[in-house]
mmCIF file of C-alpha atoms in Angstrom:
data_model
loop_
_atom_site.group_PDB
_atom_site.id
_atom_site.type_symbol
_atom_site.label_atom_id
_atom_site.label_comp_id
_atom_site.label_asym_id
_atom_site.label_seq_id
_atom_site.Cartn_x
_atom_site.Cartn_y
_atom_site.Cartn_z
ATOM 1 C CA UNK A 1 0.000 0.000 0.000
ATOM 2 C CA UNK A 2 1.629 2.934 -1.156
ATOM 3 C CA UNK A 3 2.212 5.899 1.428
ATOM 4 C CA UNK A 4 2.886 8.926 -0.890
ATOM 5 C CA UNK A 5 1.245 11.857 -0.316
ATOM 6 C CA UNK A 6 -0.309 14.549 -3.072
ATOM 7 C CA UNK A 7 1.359 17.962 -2.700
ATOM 8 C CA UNK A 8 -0.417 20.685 -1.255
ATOM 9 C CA UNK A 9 -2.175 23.247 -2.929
ATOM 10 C CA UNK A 10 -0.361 26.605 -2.674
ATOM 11 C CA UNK A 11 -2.026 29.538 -2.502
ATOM 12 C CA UNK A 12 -2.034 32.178 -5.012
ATOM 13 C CA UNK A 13 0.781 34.698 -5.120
ATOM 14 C CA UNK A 14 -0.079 37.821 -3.730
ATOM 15 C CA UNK A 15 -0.586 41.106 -5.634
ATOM 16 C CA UNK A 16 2.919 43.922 -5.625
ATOM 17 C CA UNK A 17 -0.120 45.937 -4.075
ATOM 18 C CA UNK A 18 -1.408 44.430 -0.792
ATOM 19 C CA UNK A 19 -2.508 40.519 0.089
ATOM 20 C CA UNK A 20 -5.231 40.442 -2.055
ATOM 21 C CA UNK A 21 -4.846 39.878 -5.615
ATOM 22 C CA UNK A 22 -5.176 42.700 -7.863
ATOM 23 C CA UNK A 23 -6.426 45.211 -4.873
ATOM 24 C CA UNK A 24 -5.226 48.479 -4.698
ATOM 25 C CA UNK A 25 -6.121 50.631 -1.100
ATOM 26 C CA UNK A 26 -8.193 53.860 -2.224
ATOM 27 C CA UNK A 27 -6.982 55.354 0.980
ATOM 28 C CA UNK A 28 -3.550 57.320 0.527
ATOM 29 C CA UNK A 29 -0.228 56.172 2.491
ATOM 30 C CA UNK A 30 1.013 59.082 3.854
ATOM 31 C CA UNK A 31 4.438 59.462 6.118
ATOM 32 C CA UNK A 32 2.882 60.849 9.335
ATOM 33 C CA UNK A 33 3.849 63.960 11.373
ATOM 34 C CA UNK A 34 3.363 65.848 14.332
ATOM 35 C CA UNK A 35 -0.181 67.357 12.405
ATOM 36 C CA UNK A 36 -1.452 64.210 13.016
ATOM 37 C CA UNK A 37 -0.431 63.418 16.399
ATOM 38 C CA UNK A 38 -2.050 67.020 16.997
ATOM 39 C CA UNK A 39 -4.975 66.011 15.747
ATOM 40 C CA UNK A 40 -5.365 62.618 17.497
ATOM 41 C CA UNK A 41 -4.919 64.380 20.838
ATOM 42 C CA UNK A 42 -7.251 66.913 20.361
ATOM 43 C CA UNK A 43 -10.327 64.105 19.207
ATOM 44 C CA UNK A 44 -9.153 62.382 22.970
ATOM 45 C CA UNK A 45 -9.111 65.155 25.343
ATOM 46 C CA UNK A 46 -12.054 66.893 23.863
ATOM 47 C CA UNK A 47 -14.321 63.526 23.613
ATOM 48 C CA UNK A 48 -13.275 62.200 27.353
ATOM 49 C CA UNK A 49 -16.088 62.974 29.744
ATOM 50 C CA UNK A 50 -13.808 63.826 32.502
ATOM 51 C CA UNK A 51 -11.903 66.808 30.221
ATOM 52 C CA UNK A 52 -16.026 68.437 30.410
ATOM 53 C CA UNK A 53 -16.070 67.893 34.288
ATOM 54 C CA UNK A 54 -13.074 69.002 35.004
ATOM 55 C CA UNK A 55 -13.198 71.900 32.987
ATOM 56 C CA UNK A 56 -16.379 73.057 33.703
ATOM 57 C CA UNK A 57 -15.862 72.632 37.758
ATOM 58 C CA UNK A 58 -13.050 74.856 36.467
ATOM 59 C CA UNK A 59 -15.355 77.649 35.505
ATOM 60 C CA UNK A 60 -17.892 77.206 37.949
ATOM 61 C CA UNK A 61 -15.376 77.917 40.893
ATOM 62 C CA UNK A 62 -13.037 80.740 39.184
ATOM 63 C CA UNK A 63 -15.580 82.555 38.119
ATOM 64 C CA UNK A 64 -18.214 81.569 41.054
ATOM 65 C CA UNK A 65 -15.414 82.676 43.782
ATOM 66 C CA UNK A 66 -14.370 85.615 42.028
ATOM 67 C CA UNK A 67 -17.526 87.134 41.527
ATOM 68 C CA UNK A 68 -18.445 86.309 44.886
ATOM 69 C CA UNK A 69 -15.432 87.589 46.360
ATOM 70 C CA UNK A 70 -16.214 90.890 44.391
ATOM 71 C CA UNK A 71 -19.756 91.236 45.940
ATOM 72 C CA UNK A 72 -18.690 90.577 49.386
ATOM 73 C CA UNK A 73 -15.955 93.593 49.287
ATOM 74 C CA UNK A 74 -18.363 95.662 47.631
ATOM 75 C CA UNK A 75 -20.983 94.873 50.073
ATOM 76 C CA UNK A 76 -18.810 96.054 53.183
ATOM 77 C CA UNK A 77 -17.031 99.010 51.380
ATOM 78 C CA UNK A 78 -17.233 102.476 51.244
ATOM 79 C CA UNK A 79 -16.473 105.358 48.691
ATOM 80 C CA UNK A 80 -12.505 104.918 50.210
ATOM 81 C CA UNK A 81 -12.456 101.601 51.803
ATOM 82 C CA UNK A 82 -10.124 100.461 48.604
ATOM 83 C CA UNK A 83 -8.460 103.643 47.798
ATOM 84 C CA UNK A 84 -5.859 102.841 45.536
ATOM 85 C CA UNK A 85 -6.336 99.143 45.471
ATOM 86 C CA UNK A 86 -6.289 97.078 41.874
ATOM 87 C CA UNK A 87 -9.663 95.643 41.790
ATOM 88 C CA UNK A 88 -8.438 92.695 40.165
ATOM 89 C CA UNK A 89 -6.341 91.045 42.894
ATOM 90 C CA UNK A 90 -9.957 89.421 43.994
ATOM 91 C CA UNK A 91 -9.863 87.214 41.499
ATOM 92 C CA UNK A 92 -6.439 85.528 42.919
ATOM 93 C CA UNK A 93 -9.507 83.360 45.194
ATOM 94 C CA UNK A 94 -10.822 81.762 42.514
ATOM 95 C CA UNK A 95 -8.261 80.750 40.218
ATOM 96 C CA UNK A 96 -6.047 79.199 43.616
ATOM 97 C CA UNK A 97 -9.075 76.800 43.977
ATOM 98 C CA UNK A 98 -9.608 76.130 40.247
ATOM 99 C CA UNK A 99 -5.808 75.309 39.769
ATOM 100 C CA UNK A 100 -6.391 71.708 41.852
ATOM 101 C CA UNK A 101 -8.914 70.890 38.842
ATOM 102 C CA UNK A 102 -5.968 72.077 35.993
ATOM 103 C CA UNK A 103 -2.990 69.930 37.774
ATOM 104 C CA UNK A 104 -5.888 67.167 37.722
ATOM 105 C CA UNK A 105 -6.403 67.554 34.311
ATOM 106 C CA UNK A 106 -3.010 67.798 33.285
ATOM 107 C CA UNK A 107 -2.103 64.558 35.118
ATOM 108 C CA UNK A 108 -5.216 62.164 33.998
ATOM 109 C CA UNK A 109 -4.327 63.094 29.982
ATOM 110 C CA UNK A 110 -1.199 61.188 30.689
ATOM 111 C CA UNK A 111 -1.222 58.850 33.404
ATOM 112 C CA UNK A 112 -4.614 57.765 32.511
ATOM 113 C CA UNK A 113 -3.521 56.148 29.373
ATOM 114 C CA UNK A 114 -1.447 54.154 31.013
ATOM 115 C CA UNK A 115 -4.089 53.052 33.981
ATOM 116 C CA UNK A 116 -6.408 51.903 31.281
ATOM 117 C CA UNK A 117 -3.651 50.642 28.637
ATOM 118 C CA UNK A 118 -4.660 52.911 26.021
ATOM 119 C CA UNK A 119 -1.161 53.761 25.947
ATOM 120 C CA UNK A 120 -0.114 50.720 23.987
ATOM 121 C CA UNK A 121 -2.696 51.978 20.977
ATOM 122 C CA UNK A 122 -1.343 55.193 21.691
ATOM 123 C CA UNK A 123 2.375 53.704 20.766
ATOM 124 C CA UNK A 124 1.233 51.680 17.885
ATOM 125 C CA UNK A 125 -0.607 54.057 15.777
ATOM 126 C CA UNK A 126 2.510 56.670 16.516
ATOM 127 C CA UNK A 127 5.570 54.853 17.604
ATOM 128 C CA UNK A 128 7.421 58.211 17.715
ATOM 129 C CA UNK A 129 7.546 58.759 21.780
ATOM 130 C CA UNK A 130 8.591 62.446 21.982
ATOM 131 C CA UNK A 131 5.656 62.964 18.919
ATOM 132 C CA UNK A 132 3.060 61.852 20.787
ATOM 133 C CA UNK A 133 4.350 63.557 24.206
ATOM 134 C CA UNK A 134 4.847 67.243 22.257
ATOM 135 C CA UNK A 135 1.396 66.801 20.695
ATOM 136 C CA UNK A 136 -0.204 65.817 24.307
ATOM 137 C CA UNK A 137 1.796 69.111 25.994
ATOM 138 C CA UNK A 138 0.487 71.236 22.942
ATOM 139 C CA UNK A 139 -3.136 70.615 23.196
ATOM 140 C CA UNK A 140 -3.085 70.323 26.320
ATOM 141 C CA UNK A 141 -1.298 73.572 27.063
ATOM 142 C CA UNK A 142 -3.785 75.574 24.315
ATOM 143 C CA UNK A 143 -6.782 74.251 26.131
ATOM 144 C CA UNK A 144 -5.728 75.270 29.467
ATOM 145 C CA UNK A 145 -4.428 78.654 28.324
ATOM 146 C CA UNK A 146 -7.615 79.158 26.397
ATOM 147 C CA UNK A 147 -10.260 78.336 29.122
ATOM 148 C CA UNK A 148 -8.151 80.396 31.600
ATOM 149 C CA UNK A 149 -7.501 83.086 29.800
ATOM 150 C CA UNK A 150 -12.000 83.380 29.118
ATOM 151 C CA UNK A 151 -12.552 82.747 32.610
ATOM 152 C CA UNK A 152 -10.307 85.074 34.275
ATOM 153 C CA UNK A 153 -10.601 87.576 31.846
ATOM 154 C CA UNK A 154 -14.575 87.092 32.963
ATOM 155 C CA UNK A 155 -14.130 88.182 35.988
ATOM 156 C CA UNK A 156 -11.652 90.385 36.124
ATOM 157 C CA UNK A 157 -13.886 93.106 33.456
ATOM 158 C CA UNK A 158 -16.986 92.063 35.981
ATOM 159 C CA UNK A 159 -14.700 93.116 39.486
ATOM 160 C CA UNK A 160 -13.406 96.423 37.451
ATOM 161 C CA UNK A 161 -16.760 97.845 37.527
ATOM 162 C CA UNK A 162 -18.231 96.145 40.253
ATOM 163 C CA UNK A 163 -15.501 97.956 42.863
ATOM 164 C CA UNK A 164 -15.403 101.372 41.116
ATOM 165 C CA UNK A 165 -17.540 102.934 44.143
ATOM 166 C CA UNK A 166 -15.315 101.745 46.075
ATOM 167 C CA UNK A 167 -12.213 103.845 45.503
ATOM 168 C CA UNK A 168 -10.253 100.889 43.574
ATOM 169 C CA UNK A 169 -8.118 102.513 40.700
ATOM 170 C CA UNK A 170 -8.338 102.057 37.636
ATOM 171 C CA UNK A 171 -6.133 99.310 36.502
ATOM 172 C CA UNK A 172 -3.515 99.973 34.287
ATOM 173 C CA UNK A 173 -2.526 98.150 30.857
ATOM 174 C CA UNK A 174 0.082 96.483 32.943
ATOM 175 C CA UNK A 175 -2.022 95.256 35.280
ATOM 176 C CA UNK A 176 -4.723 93.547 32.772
ATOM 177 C CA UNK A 177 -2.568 92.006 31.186
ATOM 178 C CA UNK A 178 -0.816 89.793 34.083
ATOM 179 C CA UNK A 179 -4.232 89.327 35.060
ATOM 180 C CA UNK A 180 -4.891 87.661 32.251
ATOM 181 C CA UNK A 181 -2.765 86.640 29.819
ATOM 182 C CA UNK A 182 0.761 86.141 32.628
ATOM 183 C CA UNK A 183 -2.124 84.399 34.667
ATOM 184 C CA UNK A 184 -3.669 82.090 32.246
ATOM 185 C CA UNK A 185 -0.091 81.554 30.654
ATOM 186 C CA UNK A 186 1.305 80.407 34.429
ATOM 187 C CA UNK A 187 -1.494 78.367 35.253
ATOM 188 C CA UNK A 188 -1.703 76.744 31.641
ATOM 189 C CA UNK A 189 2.451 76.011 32.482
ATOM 190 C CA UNK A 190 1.724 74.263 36.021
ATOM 191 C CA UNK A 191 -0.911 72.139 34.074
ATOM 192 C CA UNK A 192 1.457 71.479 32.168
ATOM 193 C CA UNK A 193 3.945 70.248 34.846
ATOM 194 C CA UNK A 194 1.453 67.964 35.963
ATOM 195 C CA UNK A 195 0.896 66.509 32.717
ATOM 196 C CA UNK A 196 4.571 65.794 32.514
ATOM 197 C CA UNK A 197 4.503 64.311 36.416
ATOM 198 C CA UNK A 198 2.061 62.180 35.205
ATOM 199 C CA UNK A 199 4.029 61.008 32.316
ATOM 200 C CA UNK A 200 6.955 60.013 35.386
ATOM 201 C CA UNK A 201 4.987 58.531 37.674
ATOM 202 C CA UNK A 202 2.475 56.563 35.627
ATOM 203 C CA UNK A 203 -0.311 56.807 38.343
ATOM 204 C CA UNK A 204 -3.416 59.262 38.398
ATOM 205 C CA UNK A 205 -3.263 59.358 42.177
ATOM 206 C CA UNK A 206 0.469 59.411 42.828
ATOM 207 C CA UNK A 207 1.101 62.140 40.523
ATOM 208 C CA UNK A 208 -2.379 64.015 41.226
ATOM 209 C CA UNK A 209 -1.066 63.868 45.505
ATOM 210 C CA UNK A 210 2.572 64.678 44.579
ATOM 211 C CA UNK A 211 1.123 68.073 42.606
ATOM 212 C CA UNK A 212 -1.692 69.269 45.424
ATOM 213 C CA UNK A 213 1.527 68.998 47.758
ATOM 214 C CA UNK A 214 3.854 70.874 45.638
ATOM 215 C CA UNK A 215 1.132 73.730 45.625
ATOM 216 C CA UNK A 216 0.759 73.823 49.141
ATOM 217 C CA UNK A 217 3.100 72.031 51.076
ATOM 218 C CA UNK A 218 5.828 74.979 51.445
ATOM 219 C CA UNK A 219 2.989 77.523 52.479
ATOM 220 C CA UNK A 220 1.703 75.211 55.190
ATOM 221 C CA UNK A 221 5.518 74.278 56.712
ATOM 222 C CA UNK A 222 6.295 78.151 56.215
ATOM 223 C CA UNK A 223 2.949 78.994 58.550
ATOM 224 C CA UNK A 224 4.941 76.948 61.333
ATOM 225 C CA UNK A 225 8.442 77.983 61.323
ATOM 226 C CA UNK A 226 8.137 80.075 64.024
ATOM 227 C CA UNK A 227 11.359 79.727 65.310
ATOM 228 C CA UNK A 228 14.431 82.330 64.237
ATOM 229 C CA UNK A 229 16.815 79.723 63.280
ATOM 230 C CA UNK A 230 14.507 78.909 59.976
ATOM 231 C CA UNK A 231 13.640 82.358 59.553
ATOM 232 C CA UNK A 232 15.090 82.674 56.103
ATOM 233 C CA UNK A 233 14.007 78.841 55.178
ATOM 234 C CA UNK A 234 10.400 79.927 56.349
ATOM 235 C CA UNK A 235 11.166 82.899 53.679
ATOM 236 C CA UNK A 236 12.001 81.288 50.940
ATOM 237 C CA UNK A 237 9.275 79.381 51.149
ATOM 238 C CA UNK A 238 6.970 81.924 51.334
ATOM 239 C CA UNK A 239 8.753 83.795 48.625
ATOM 240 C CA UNK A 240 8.679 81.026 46.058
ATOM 241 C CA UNK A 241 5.495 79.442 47.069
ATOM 242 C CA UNK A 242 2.996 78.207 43.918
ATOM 243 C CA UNK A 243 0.076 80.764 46.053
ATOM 244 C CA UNK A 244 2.839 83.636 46.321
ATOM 245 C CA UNK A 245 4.017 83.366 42.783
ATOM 246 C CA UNK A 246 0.101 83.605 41.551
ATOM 247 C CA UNK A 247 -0.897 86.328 43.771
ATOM 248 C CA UNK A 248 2.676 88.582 42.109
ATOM 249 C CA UNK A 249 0.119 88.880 38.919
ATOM 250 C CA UNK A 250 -2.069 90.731 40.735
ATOM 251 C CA UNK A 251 0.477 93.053 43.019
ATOM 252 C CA UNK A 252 -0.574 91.392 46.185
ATOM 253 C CA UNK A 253 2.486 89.219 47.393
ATOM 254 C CA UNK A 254 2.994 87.704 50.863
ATOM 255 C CA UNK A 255 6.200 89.181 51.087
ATOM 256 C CA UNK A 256 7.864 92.380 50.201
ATOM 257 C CA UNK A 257 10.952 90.315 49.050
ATOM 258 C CA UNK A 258 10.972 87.323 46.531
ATOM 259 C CA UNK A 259 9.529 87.294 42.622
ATOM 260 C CA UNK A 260 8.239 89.929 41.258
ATOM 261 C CA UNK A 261 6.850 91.582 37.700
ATOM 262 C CA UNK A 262 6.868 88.150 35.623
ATOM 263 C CA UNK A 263 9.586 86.351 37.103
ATOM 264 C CA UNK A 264 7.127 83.551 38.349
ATOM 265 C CA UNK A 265 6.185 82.803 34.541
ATOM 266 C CA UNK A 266 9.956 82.629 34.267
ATOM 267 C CA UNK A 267 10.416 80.532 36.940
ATOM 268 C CA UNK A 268 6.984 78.173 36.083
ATOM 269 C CA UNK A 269 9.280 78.138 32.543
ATOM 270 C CA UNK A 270 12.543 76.604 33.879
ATOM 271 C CA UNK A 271 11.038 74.169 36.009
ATOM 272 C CA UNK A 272 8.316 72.770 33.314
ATOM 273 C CA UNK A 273 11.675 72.432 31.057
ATOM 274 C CA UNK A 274 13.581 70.336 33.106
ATOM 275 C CA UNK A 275 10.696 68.551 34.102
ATOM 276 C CA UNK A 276 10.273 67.931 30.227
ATOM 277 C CA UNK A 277 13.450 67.172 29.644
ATOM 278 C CA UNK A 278 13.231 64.048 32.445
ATOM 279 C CA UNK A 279 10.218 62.961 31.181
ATOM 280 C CA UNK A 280 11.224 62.821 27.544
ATOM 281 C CA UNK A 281 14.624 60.377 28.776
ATOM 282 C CA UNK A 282 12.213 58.373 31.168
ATOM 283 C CA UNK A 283 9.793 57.862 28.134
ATOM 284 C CA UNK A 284 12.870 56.762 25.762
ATOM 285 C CA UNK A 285 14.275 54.238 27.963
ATOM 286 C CA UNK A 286 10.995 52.868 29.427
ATOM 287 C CA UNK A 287 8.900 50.206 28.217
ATOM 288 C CA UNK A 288 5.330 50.896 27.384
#
């Protein structure tokens, strides 16, 4: 009995064009760029529910603080009570609580692609690592600036002529302008920061934790240094404090020494650079 075996049917060769014989893709190859890593950012962060949430708890407490800090002053003011005063400095309130819901944006647009593993389609569809970090910091910076930039500009026209019977001067050109743009170009940085923390640490809740105490562990260990030997520690601290080096937009710093003008956007700038910088070599050398 014989024990010989028919050959196997091979299948047909493939077309120069793709697997199937003869097909030819309508859709164009195209080398890819940083456009469309742009672009692929901006569909995620504006279609995640928790970008609307934050964003709007954003609004609702800059603009709900300020205004209500505005109406209390008002309320308990005379003709002179603020006599030279910028009437902007009130809305310093508002954007100190709102900044907790920008670091926690910044770090979820990051470390939340890793919690979830989206990370690894991230990687695929753009294998370029520093790509798809510069396209995450560049929406994610233009969003922040831009909501920041409405909201406190809101409230800082509303406060203008809300404390004009109150003696408040008029603010200068100077003065809008830290008020808004330095402001909303600071806080857009420290979001920034956060995003990039996030991008370290891997973890929504470490990095979110590691952020709230950057902002306000040196003004709480400052508030108890009450002895003279850390006098100038207790200082510093206050001097270069995130609160301190938001309320020098609006003239109204804790201490006489320290930042001043826009040396806290300068500042904000070095740090977020290094920070980059750390992330980017972390994000080479890691695996996904």
């Amino acid at each position: 009995m014989s024990t010989h075996q028919p050959p196997m049917p091979q299948p047909p060769a493939a077309a120069p064009g793709g697997p199937y014989p003869g097909y030819t893709s309508p859709i164009p190859v195209v080398r890819t760029h940083l456009g469309h890593a742009l672009a692929a950012e901006w569909t995620k962060i504006r279609s995640v529910r928790s970008t609307m949430w934050t964003l709007g708890v954003f609004t609702v407490l800059v603009v709900g603080i300020g205004l209500l800090a505005g109406t209390l002053v008002e309320s308990n003011s005379d003709s002179d009570s603020l006599s030279g005063e910028n009437p902007l400095s009130f809305g310093f309130f508002g954007l100190l609580v709102g900044s907790i819901c920008i670091i926690t944006l910044g770090v979820l647009t990051t470390a939340s692609e890793y919690g979830t593993g989206m990370i690894r389609t991230t990687m695929t569809a753009c294998p370029s690592r520093a790509r798809v970090l510069a396209a995450k910091s560049v929406v994610f910076f233009a969003v922040a600036f831009a909501v920041t930039l409405v909201t406190s500009g809101f409230v800082a026209m509303v406060q203008a002529s809300m404390l004009e019977s109150t003696g408040a001067r008029t603010p200068a050109g100077g003065d809008w302008l830290k008020a808004t743009v330095g402001i909303s170009l600071y806080m857009a940085l420290l979001g920034l920061l956060s995003l990039l923390i996030g991008s370290v640490i891997r973890h929504s809740a470490g990095a979110i934790t590691i952020m709230i105490g950057v902002v306000l562990a040196p003004l709480v260990l400052a508030m108890f240094m009450v002895t003279e030997s850390l006098d100038k520690l207790r200082t510093w601290l206050f001097e270069y404090s995130i609160p301190n080096q938001l309320s020098v937009f609006y003239s109204n710093s804790l201490t006489e020494s320290g930042p001043s003008g826009w040396d806290p956007l300068w500042i904000m700038l070095g740090v977020t650079a290094a920070v980059y910088a750390g992330a980017y070599s972390l994000l080479q050398s890691r695996d996904v």
